[in-house]
PDB file of C-alpha atoms in Angstrom:
ATOM      1  CA  UNK A   1       0.000   0.000   0.000  1.00  0.00           C
ATOM      2  CA  UNK A   2       1.522   3.309  -1.049  1.00  0.00           C
ATOM      3  CA  UNK A   3       1.461   6.475   1.025  1.00  0.00           C
ATOM      4  CA  UNK A   4      -1.363   7.993  -0.985  1.00  0.00           C
ATOM      5  CA  UNK A   5      -3.655   5.028  -0.298  1.00  0.00           C
ATOM      6  CA  UNK A   6      -2.743   4.998   3.382  1.00  0.00           C
ATOM      7  CA  UNK A   7      -3.633   8.675   3.664  1.00  0.00           C
ATOM      8  CA  UNK A   8      -7.181   8.123   2.376  1.00  0.00           C
ATOM      9  CA  UNK A   9      -8.563   6.494   5.581  1.00  0.00           C
ATOM     10  CA  UNK A  10      -6.782   9.134   7.651  1.00  0.00           C
ATOM     11  CA  UNK A  11      -8.351  11.944   5.612  1.00  0.00           C
ATOM     12  CA  UNK A  12     -11.810  10.381   5.977  1.00  0.00           C
ATOM     13  CA  UNK A  13     -11.288   9.977   9.711  1.00  0.00           C
ATOM     14  CA  UNK A  14     -10.274  13.647  10.091  1.00  0.00           C
ATOM     15  CA  UNK A  15     -13.199  14.765   7.932  1.00  0.00           C
ATOM     16  CA  UNK A  16     -15.602  12.738  10.080  1.00  0.00           C
ATOM     17  CA  UNK A  17     -14.183  14.273  13.274  1.00  0.00           C
ATOM     18  CA  UNK A  18     -14.436  17.745  11.761  1.00  0.00           C
ATOM     19  CA  UNK A  19     -18.067  17.146  10.855  1.00  0.00           C
ATOM     20  CA  UNK A  20     -18.933  16.037  14.387  1.00  0.00           C
ATOM     21  CA  UNK A  21     -16.988  18.709  16.284  1.00  0.00           C
ATOM     22  CA  UNK A  22     -17.380  21.793  14.110  1.00  0.00           C
ATOM     23  CA  UNK A  23     -20.787  21.268  12.507  1.00  0.00           C
ATOM     24  CA  UNK A  24     -24.226  20.885  14.051  1.00  0.00           C
ATOM     25  CA  UNK A  25     -26.328  19.760  11.108  1.00  0.00           C
ATOM     26  CA  UNK A  26     -25.866  16.035  11.784  1.00  0.00           C
ATOM     27  CA  UNK A  27     -27.203  13.907  14.689  1.00  0.00           C
ATOM     28  CA  UNK A  28     -23.657  13.209  15.907  1.00  0.00           C
ATOM     29  CA  UNK A  29     -22.751  16.889  15.706  1.00  0.00           C
ATOM     30  CA  UNK A  30     -25.860  17.932  17.624  1.00  0.00           C
ATOM     31  CA  UNK A  31     -25.222  15.326  20.301  1.00  0.00           C
ATOM     32  CA  UNK A  32     -21.619  16.492  20.669  1.00  0.00           C
ATOM     33  CA  UNK A  33     -22.757  20.103  21.058  1.00  0.00           C
ATOM     34  CA  UNK A  34     -25.392  19.234  23.667  1.00  0.00           C
ATOM     35  CA  UNK A  35     -22.940  17.152  25.714  1.00  0.00           C
ATOM     36  CA  UNK A  36     -20.254  19.830  25.535  1.00  0.00           C
ATOM     37  CA  UNK A  37     -22.697  22.568  26.556  1.00  0.00           C
ATOM     38  CA  UNK A  38     -23.579  20.629  29.710  1.00  0.00           C
ATOM     39  CA  UNK A  39     -19.912  19.980  30.469  1.00  0.00           C
ATOM     40  CA  UNK A  40     -19.132  23.702  30.102  1.00  0.00           C
ATOM     41  CA  UNK A  41     -22.033  24.712  32.345  1.00  0.00           C
ATOM     42  CA  UNK A  42     -21.075  22.176  35.004  1.00  0.00           C
ATOM     43  CA  UNK A  43     -17.417  23.239  34.905  1.00  0.00           C
ATOM     44  CA  UNK A  44     -18.316  26.897  35.388  1.00  0.00           C
ATOM     45  CA  UNK A  45     -20.688  25.897  38.214  1.00  0.00           C
ATOM     46  CA  UNK A  46     -17.826  23.992  39.857  1.00  0.00           C
ATOM     47  CA  UNK A  47     -15.600  27.069  39.709  1.00  0.00           C
ATOM     48  CA  UNK A  48     -18.356  29.109  41.345  1.00  0.00           C
ATOM     49  CA  UNK A  49     -18.767  26.543  44.129  1.00  0.00           C
ATOM     50  CA  UNK A  50     -15.014  26.541  44.721  1.00  0.00           C
ATOM     51  CA  UNK A  51     -15.105  30.295  45.304  1.00  0.00           C
ATOM     52  CA  UNK A  52     -17.410  29.780  48.330  1.00  0.00           C
ATOM     53  CA  UNK A  53     -15.085  29.552  51.320  1.00  0.00           C
ATOM     54  CA  UNK A  54     -17.158  27.142  53.400  1.00  0.00           C
ATOM     55  CA  UNK A  55     -17.579  24.725  50.490  1.00  0.00           C
ATOM     56  CA  UNK A  56     -13.894  25.028  49.563  1.00  0.00           C
ATOM     57  CA  UNK A  57     -12.814  24.185  53.106  1.00  0.00           C
ATOM     58  CA  UNK A  58     -15.232  21.263  53.436  1.00  0.00           C
ATOM     59  CA  UNK A  59     -15.053  19.764  49.943  1.00  0.00           C
ATOM     60  CA  UNK A  60     -11.946  21.334  48.409  1.00  0.00           C
ATOM     61  CA  UNK A  61     -10.344  18.035  47.361  1.00  0.00           C
ATOM     62  CA  UNK A  62     -13.515  16.817  45.650  1.00  0.00           C
ATOM     63  CA  UNK A  63     -14.014  20.104  43.805  1.00  0.00           C
ATOM     64  CA  UNK A  64     -10.385  20.145  42.650  1.00  0.00           C
ATOM     65  CA  UNK A  65     -10.665  16.561  41.432  1.00  0.00           C
ATOM     66  CA  UNK A  66     -13.822  17.409  39.472  1.00  0.00           C
ATOM     67  CA  UNK A  67     -12.097  20.477  38.065  1.00  0.00           C
ATOM     68  CA  UNK A  68      -9.152  18.405  36.865  1.00  0.00           C
ATOM     69  CA  UNK A  69     -11.594  16.028  35.205  1.00  0.00           C
ATOM     70  CA  UNK A  70     -13.167  18.897  33.292  1.00  0.00           C
ATOM     71  CA  UNK A  71      -9.735  20.251  32.380  1.00  0.00           C
ATOM     72  CA  UNK A  72      -8.656  16.893  30.945  1.00  0.00           C
ATOM     73  CA  UNK A  73     -11.871  16.667  28.919  1.00  0.00           C
ATOM     74  CA  UNK A  74     -11.368  20.156  27.478  1.00  0.00           C
ATOM     75  CA  UNK A  75      -7.721  19.336  26.781  1.00  0.00           C
ATOM     76  CA  UNK A  76      -8.704  16.273  24.743  1.00  0.00           C
ATOM     77  CA  UNK A  77     -11.333  18.348  22.921  1.00  0.00           C
ATOM     78  CA  UNK A  78      -8.787  21.077  22.137  1.00  0.00           C
ATOM     79  CA  UNK A  79      -6.271  18.566  20.769  1.00  0.00           C
ATOM     80  CA  UNK A  80      -8.924  16.883  18.614  1.00  0.00           C
ATOM     81  CA  UNK A  81      -9.958  20.258  17.209  1.00  0.00           C
ATOM     82  CA  UNK A  82      -6.351  20.951  16.219  1.00  0.00           C
ATOM     83  CA  UNK A  83      -5.979  17.514  14.669  1.00  0.00           C
ATOM     84  CA  UNK A  84      -9.103  17.553  12.498  1.00  0.00           C
ATOM     85  CA  UNK A  85      -8.466  20.956  10.874  1.00  0.00           C
ATOM     86  CA  UNK A  86      -5.943  21.207   8.066  1.00  0.00           C
ATOM     87  CA  UNK A  87      -4.287  24.371   9.366  1.00  0.00           C
ATOM     88  CA  UNK A  88      -4.054  23.936  13.119  1.00  0.00           C
ATOM     89  CA  UNK A  89      -2.171  27.174  13.727  1.00  0.00           C
ATOM     90  CA  UNK A  90      -4.891  29.211  12.053  1.00  0.00           C
ATOM     91  CA  UNK A  91      -7.518  27.718  14.357  1.00  0.00           C
ATOM     92  CA  UNK A  92      -5.264  28.073  17.413  1.00  0.00           C
ATOM     93  CA  UNK A  93      -4.909  31.816  16.758  1.00  0.00           C
ATOM     94  CA  UNK A  94      -8.595  32.381  16.007  1.00  0.00           C
ATOM     95  CA  UNK A  95     -10.984  33.805  18.601  1.00  0.00           C
ATOM     96  CA  UNK A  96     -12.527  30.469  19.544  1.00  0.00           C
ATOM     97  CA  UNK A  97      -9.140  28.759  19.451  1.00  0.00           C
ATOM     98  CA  UNK A  98      -7.829  31.220  22.021  1.00  0.00           C
ATOM     99  CA  UNK A  99     -10.988  30.749  24.108  1.00  0.00           C
ATOM    100  CA  UNK A 100     -10.476  26.973  24.054  1.00  0.00           C
ATOM    101  CA  UNK A 101      -6.873  27.430  25.172  1.00  0.00           C
ATOM    102  CA  UNK A 102      -7.780  29.858  27.956  1.00  0.00           C
ATOM    103  CA  UNK A 103     -10.340  27.312  29.167  1.00  0.00           C
ATOM    104  CA  UNK A 104      -7.593  24.815  30.048  1.00  0.00           C
ATOM    105  CA  UNK A 105      -4.448  26.870  30.712  1.00  0.00           C
ATOM    106  CA  UNK A 106      -5.302  28.259  34.206  1.00  0.00           C
ATOM    107  CA  UNK A 107      -5.540  24.823  35.800  1.00  0.00           C
ATOM    108  CA  UNK A 108      -2.169  23.759  34.398  1.00  0.00           C
ATOM    109  CA  UNK A 109      -0.509  27.081  35.213  1.00  0.00           C
ATOM    110  CA  UNK A 110      -1.647  26.829  38.824  1.00  0.00           C
ATOM    111  CA  UNK A 111       0.719  23.867  39.198  1.00  0.00           C
ATOM    112  CA  UNK A 112       3.685  26.171  38.615  1.00  0.00           C
ATOM    113  CA  UNK A 113       2.562  28.873  41.054  1.00  0.00           C
ATOM    114  CA  UNK A 114       2.578  27.157  44.456  1.00  0.00           C
ATOM    115  CA  UNK A 115       3.036  28.806  47.838  1.00  0.00           C
ATOM    116  CA  UNK A 116       1.250  31.443  49.857  1.00  0.00           C
ATOM    117  CA  UNK A 117       2.826  34.406  48.045  1.00  0.00           C
ATOM    118  CA  UNK A 118       1.380  33.234  44.752  1.00  0.00           C
ATOM    119  CA  UNK A 119      -2.093  32.621  46.186  1.00  0.00           C
ATOM    120  CA  UNK A 120      -3.552  35.742  44.591  1.00  0.00           C
ATOM    121  CA  UNK A 121      -2.098  34.811  41.206  1.00  0.00           C
ATOM    122  CA  UNK A 122      -3.504  31.305  41.435  1.00  0.00           C
ATOM    123  CA  UNK A 123      -6.892  32.691  42.403  1.00  0.00           C
ATOM    124  CA  UNK A 124      -6.837  35.008  39.379  1.00  0.00           C
ATOM    125  CA  UNK A 125      -5.972  32.088  37.111  1.00  0.00           C
ATOM    126  CA  UNK A 126      -8.806  30.052  38.546  1.00  0.00           C
ATOM    127  CA  UNK A 127     -11.239  32.874  37.941  1.00  0.00           C
ATOM    128  CA  UNK A 128     -10.218  32.835  34.279  1.00  0.00           C
ATOM    129  CA  UNK A 129     -11.826  29.410  34.025  1.00  0.00           C
ATOM    130  CA  UNK A 130     -15.209  31.122  34.184  1.00  0.00           C
ATOM    131  CA  UNK A 131     -14.469  32.298  30.644  1.00  0.00           C
ATOM    132  CA  UNK A 132     -15.267  28.759  29.550  1.00  0.00           C
ATOM    133  CA  UNK A 133     -18.782  30.086  29.227  1.00  0.00           C
ATOM    134  CA  UNK A 134     -17.552  31.761  26.010  1.00  0.00           C
ATOM    135  CA  UNK A 135     -17.221  28.278  24.549  1.00  0.00           C
ATOM    136  CA  UNK A 136     -21.010  28.133  24.539  1.00  0.00           C
ATOM    137  CA  UNK A 137     -20.981  30.472  21.553  1.00  0.00           C
ATOM    138  CA  UNK A 138     -19.599  27.544  19.538  1.00  0.00           C
ATOM    139  CA  UNK A 139     -22.867  25.699  19.870  1.00  0.00           C
ATOM    140  CA  UNK A 140     -25.607  28.352  19.884  1.00  0.00           C
ATOM    141  CA  UNK A 141     -26.941  29.209  16.450  1.00  0.00           C
ATOM    142  CA  UNK A 142     -28.193  32.634  17.535  1.00  0.00           C
ATOM    143  CA  UNK A 143     -24.649  33.534  18.612  1.00  0.00           C
ATOM    144  CA  UNK A 144     -23.625  33.466  14.957  1.00  0.00           C
ATOM    145  CA  UNK A 145     -26.482  35.817  14.061  1.00  0.00           C
ATOM    146  CA  UNK A 146     -25.428  38.211  16.821  1.00  0.00           C
ATOM    147  CA  UNK A 147     -21.783  38.110  15.732  1.00  0.00           C
ATOM    148  CA  UNK A 148     -22.717  38.866  12.125  1.00  0.00           C
ATOM    149  CA  UNK A 149     -24.923  41.754  13.255  1.00  0.00           C
ATOM    150  CA  UNK A 150     -22.176  43.255  15.440  1.00  0.00           C
ATOM    151  CA  UNK A 151     -19.623  42.802  12.673  1.00  0.00           C
ATOM    152  CA  UNK A 152     -21.888  44.575  10.175  1.00  0.00           C
ATOM    153  CA  UNK A 153     -22.521  47.423  12.632  1.00  0.00           C
ATOM    154  CA  UNK A 154     -18.877  47.993  13.596  1.00  0.00           C
ATOM    155  CA  UNK A 155     -18.435  51.083  11.414  1.00  0.00           C
ATOM    156  CA  UNK A 156     -21.637  52.657  12.711  1.00  0.00           C
ATOM    157  CA  UNK A 157     -20.522  51.916  16.270  1.00  0.00           C
ATOM    158  CA  UNK A 158     -17.153  53.511  15.545  1.00  0.00           C
ATOM    159  CA  UNK A 159     -18.831  56.710  14.383  1.00  0.00           C
ATOM    160  CA  UNK A 160     -21.202  56.648  17.364  1.00  0.00           C
ATOM    161  CA  UNK A 161     -18.421  56.128  19.930  1.00  0.00           C
ATOM    162  CA  UNK A 162     -16.342  58.857  18.276  1.00  0.00           C
ATOM    163  CA  UNK A 163     -19.252  61.277  18.550  1.00  0.00           C
ATOM    164  CA  UNK A 164     -19.806  60.381  22.217  1.00  0.00           C
ATOM    165  CA  UNK A 165     -16.094  60.800  23.009  1.00  0.00           C
ATOM    166  CA  UNK A 166     -16.102  64.206  21.329  1.00  0.00           C
ATOM    167  CA  UNK A 167     -19.167  65.192  23.356  1.00  0.00           C
ATOM    168  CA  UNK A 168     -17.715  64.160  26.727  1.00  0.00           C
ATOM    169  CA  UNK A 169     -14.401  65.903  25.991  1.00  0.00           C
ATOM    170  CA  UNK A 170     -16.259  69.146  25.255  1.00  0.00           C
ATOM    171  CA  UNK A 171     -18.517  68.808  28.300  1.00  0.00           C
ATOM    172  CA  UNK A 172     -15.580  67.871  30.521  1.00  0.00           C
ATOM    173  CA  UNK A 173     -13.565  70.866  29.380  1.00  0.00           C
ATOM    174  CA  UNK A 174     -16.508  73.223  29.909  1.00  0.00           C
ATOM    175  CA  UNK A 175     -17.316  71.920  33.387  1.00  0.00           C
ATOM    176  CA  UNK A 176     -13.648  72.172  34.355  1.00  0.00           C
ATOM    177  CA  UNK A 177     -13.638  75.783  33.200  1.00  0.00           C
ATOM    178  CA  UNK A 178     -16.846  76.601  35.104  1.00  0.00           C
ATOM    179  CA  UNK A 179     -16.358  74.645  38.340  1.00  0.00           C
ATOM    180  CA  UNK A 180     -12.597  74.275  38.766  1.00  0.00           C
ATOM    181  CA  UNK A 181     -10.619  72.607  41.557  1.00  0.00           C
ATOM    182  CA  UNK A 182     -12.589  74.058  44.516  1.00  0.00           C
ATOM    183  CA  UNK A 183     -15.642  71.989  43.527  1.00  0.00           C
ATOM    184  CA  UNK A 184     -13.769  68.748  42.875  1.00  0.00           C
ATOM    185  CA  UNK A 185     -13.027  69.174  39.170  1.00  0.00           C
ATOM    186  CA  UNK A 186      -9.264  69.147  39.658  1.00  0.00           C
ATOM    187  CA  UNK A 187      -8.317  68.348  36.053  1.00  0.00           C
ATOM    188  CA  UNK A 188      -9.791  67.937  32.589  1.00  0.00           C
ATOM    189  CA  UNK A 189      -9.448  64.106  32.683  1.00  0.00           C
ATOM    190  CA  UNK A 190     -11.382  64.003  35.976  1.00  0.00           C
ATOM    191  CA  UNK A 191     -13.968  66.334  34.472  1.00  0.00           C
ATOM    192  CA  UNK A 192     -14.252  64.062  31.437  1.00  0.00           C
ATOM    193  CA  UNK A 193     -14.820  61.164  33.837  1.00  0.00           C
ATOM    194  CA  UNK A 194     -17.727  63.140  35.344  1.00  0.00           C
ATOM    195  CA  UNK A 195     -19.075  63.840  31.838  1.00  0.00           C
ATOM    196  CA  UNK A 196     -18.962  60.130  30.928  1.00  0.00           C
ATOM    197  CA  UNK A 197     -20.754  59.160  34.144  1.00  0.00           C
ATOM    198  CA  UNK A 198     -23.390  61.844  33.545  1.00  0.00           C
ATOM    199  CA  UNK A 199     -23.995  61.237  29.828  1.00  0.00           C
ATOM    200  CA  UNK A 200     -24.331  57.492  30.379  1.00  0.00           C
ATOM    201  CA  UNK A 201     -26.934  58.254  33.118  1.00  0.00           C
ATOM    202  CA  UNK A 202     -24.920  56.293  35.715  1.00  0.00           C
ATOM    203  CA  UNK A 203     -24.536  59.213  38.124  1.00  0.00           C
ATOM    204  CA  UNK A 204     -22.202  58.038  40.900  1.00  0.00           C
ATOM    205  CA  UNK A 205     -22.453  61.395  42.662  1.00  0.00           C
ATOM    206  CA  UNK A 206     -18.818  61.384  43.854  1.00  0.00           C
ATOM    207  CA  UNK A 207     -18.338  64.804  42.232  1.00  0.00           C
ATOM    208  CA  UNK A 208     -21.094  67.209  41.259  1.00  0.00           C
ATOM    209  CA  UNK A 209     -21.269  70.793  39.981  1.00  0.00           C
ATOM    210  CA  UNK A 210     -22.045  73.431  42.620  1.00  0.00           C
ATOM    211  CA  UNK A 211     -22.553  76.572  40.534  1.00  0.00           C
ATOM    212  CA  UNK A 212     -25.676  77.456  38.599  1.00  0.00           C
ATOM    213  CA  UNK A 213     -23.855  77.348  35.257  1.00  0.00           C
ATOM    214  CA  UNK A 214     -22.323  73.982  36.123  1.00  0.00           C
ATOM    215  CA  UNK A 215     -25.685  72.529  37.075  1.00  0.00           C
ATOM    216  CA  UNK A 216     -27.121  73.851  33.814  1.00  0.00           C
ATOM    217  CA  UNK A 217     -24.374  72.027  31.906  1.00  0.00           C
ATOM    218  CA  UNK A 218     -25.112  68.891  33.939  1.00  0.00           C
ATOM    219  CA  UNK A 219     -28.788  69.105  32.983  1.00  0.00           C
ATOM    220  CA  UNK A 220     -27.854  69.370  29.297  1.00  0.00           C
ATOM    221  CA  UNK A 221     -25.519  66.366  29.649  1.00  0.00           C
ATOM    222  CA  UNK A 222     -28.285  64.304  31.242  1.00  0.00           C
ATOM    223  CA  UNK A 223     -30.784  65.165  28.508  1.00  0.00           C
ATOM    224  CA  UNK A 224     -28.200  64.366  25.835  1.00  0.00           C
ATOM    225  CA  UNK A 225     -27.572  61.063  27.553  1.00  0.00           C
ATOM    226  CA  UNK A 226     -31.221  60.080  27.332  1.00  0.00           C
ATOM    227  CA  UNK A 227     -31.307  61.238  23.710  1.00  0.00           C
ATOM    228  CA  UNK A 228     -28.353  59.130  22.552  1.00  0.00           C
ATOM    229  CA  UNK A 229     -28.789  56.042  24.743  1.00  0.00           C
ATOM    230  CA  UNK A 230     -31.218  54.518  22.246  1.00  0.00           C
ATOM    231  CA  UNK A 231     -28.866  54.920  19.272  1.00  0.00           C
ATOM    232  CA  UNK A 232     -26.800  51.723  19.752  1.00  0.00           C
ATOM    233  CA  UNK A 233     -29.981  49.759  20.435  1.00  0.00           C
ATOM    234  CA  UNK A 234     -31.417  50.894  17.119  1.00  0.00           C
ATOM    235  CA  UNK A 235     -28.205  50.047  15.262  1.00  0.00           C
ATOM    236  CA  UNK A 236     -28.061  46.518  16.677  1.00  0.00           C
ATOM    237  CA  UNK A 237     -31.788  45.947  16.072  1.00  0.00           C
ATOM    238  CA  UNK A 238     -31.516  46.821  12.382  1.00  0.00           C
ATOM    239  CA  UNK A 239     -28.432  44.669  11.839  1.00  0.00           C
ATOM    240  CA  UNK A 240     -29.960  41.767  13.775  1.00  0.00           C
ATOM    241  CA  UNK A 241     -33.006  41.875  11.532  1.00  0.00           C
ATOM    242  CA  UNK A 242     -30.799  41.764   8.445  1.00  0.00           C
ATOM    243  CA  UNK A 243     -28.571  39.007   9.795  1.00  0.00           C
ATOM    244  CA  UNK A 244     -31.499  36.826  10.875  1.00  0.00           C
ATOM    245  CA  UNK A 245     -32.862  36.855   7.327  1.00  0.00           C
ATOM    246  CA  UNK A 246     -29.658  35.338   5.945  1.00  0.00           C
ATOM    247  CA  UNK A 247     -29.759  31.553   5.875  1.00  0.00           C
ATOM    248  CA  UNK A 248     -26.355  30.417   7.081  1.00  0.00           C
ATOM    249  CA  UNK A 249     -25.078  26.856   7.429  1.00  0.00           C
ATOM    250  CA  UNK A 250     -23.211  25.474  10.425  1.00  0.00           C
ATOM    251  CA  UNK A 251     -20.283  24.312   8.297  1.00  0.00           C
ATOM    252  CA  UNK A 252     -16.779  25.387   9.260  1.00  0.00           C
ATOM    253  CA  UNK A 253     -14.037  25.430   6.626  1.00  0.00           C
ATOM    254  CA  UNK A 254     -11.316  22.871   7.379  1.00  0.00           C
ATOM    255  CA  UNK A 255      -8.696  25.044   5.679  1.00  0.00           C
ATOM    256  CA  UNK A 256      -9.217  28.477   7.264  1.00  0.00           C
ATOM    257  CA  UNK A 257     -11.553  27.593  10.185  1.00  0.00           C
ATOM    258  CA  UNK A 258     -13.987  30.334   9.125  1.00  0.00           C
ATOM    259  CA  UNK A 259     -17.745  29.983   9.395  1.00  0.00           C
ATOM    260  CA  UNK A 260     -20.834  31.904   8.314  1.00  0.00           C
ATOM    261  CA  UNK A 261     -21.210  30.303   4.875  1.00  0.00           C
ATOM    262  CA  UNK A 262     -24.437  30.351   2.897  1.00  0.00           C
ATOM    263  CA  UNK A 263     -26.634  27.288   3.218  1.00  0.00           C
ATOM    264  CA  UNK A 264     -26.125  26.308  -0.438  1.00  0.00           C
ATOM    265  CA  UNK A 265     -22.407  27.116  -0.557  1.00  0.00           C
ATOM    266  CA  UNK A 266     -20.105  24.415  -1.961  1.00  0.00           C
ATOM    267  CA  UNK A 267     -16.877  26.337  -1.385  1.00  0.00           C
ATOM    268  CA  UNK A 268     -15.573  28.602   1.374  1.00  0.00           C
ATOM    269  CA  UNK A 269     -16.183  32.244   0.551  1.00  0.00           C
ATOM    270  CA  UNK A 270     -13.012  33.248   2.411  1.00  0.00           C
ATOM    271  CA  UNK A 271     -10.354  30.896   1.004  1.00  0.00           C
ATOM    272  CA  UNK A 272     -12.159  29.065  -1.803  1.00  0.00           C
ATOM    273  CA  UNK A 273     -11.647  25.580  -0.355  1.00  0.00           C
ATOM    274  CA  UNK A 274     -14.311  22.936  -0.887  1.00  0.00           C
ATOM    275  CA  UNK A 275     -16.725  22.561   2.042  1.00  0.00           C
TER     276      UNK A 275
END
């Protein structure tokens, strides 16, 4: 048997794994997604339980054992994902590839940070495991619609954020000029902080204008905040409506690890490879 013939079963095996792990339009793929969703939820729940001091002191060994079990499962999943794609590095550096790596790294890194002085670092690494919840986006169809909508609206959001930043810089500079250091506005950056808090209708109240002119500016900032707060909601709503009308398949390209292809697509629209 020559090398070409021996590679045929291997290619079929990798293609079958890719279909199960990366696609959800087959019974095996759906079952894999459902099982993995429950594993992710349970792993995040375990991390939350471990953060409760009384539970950690009473059942710390059991929780750590369960956590290591989840970590090993996610490690196997991550390795299989790298094996069944044709360009492993491209997947490893993609958003979901990084999320998959972050889901397993903290537990392994905690082995190299022992001792009381490193306790805070270990705790921070353990908290990172909560980000496993991002892996759920792999398996929720609506997440793809939301991502497409946000991607389509990115230029509108850029213009909107730029306009808001310009507004708060102007308001911050004006309130600094009117109020000054005696009333808590000790610098323009601190005044811009007040403008951001006011325009976004958060209103911490740690600093507030005392003069009549300053309070007038604050009133204008509050009204502007209510006027512009609906803008991003409208942008996302329009793009969500457009994205939801597009029929998109669950197929992921084995060559470039990109998704979001049309339902009737035979080739990847990003790299041209056959789906």
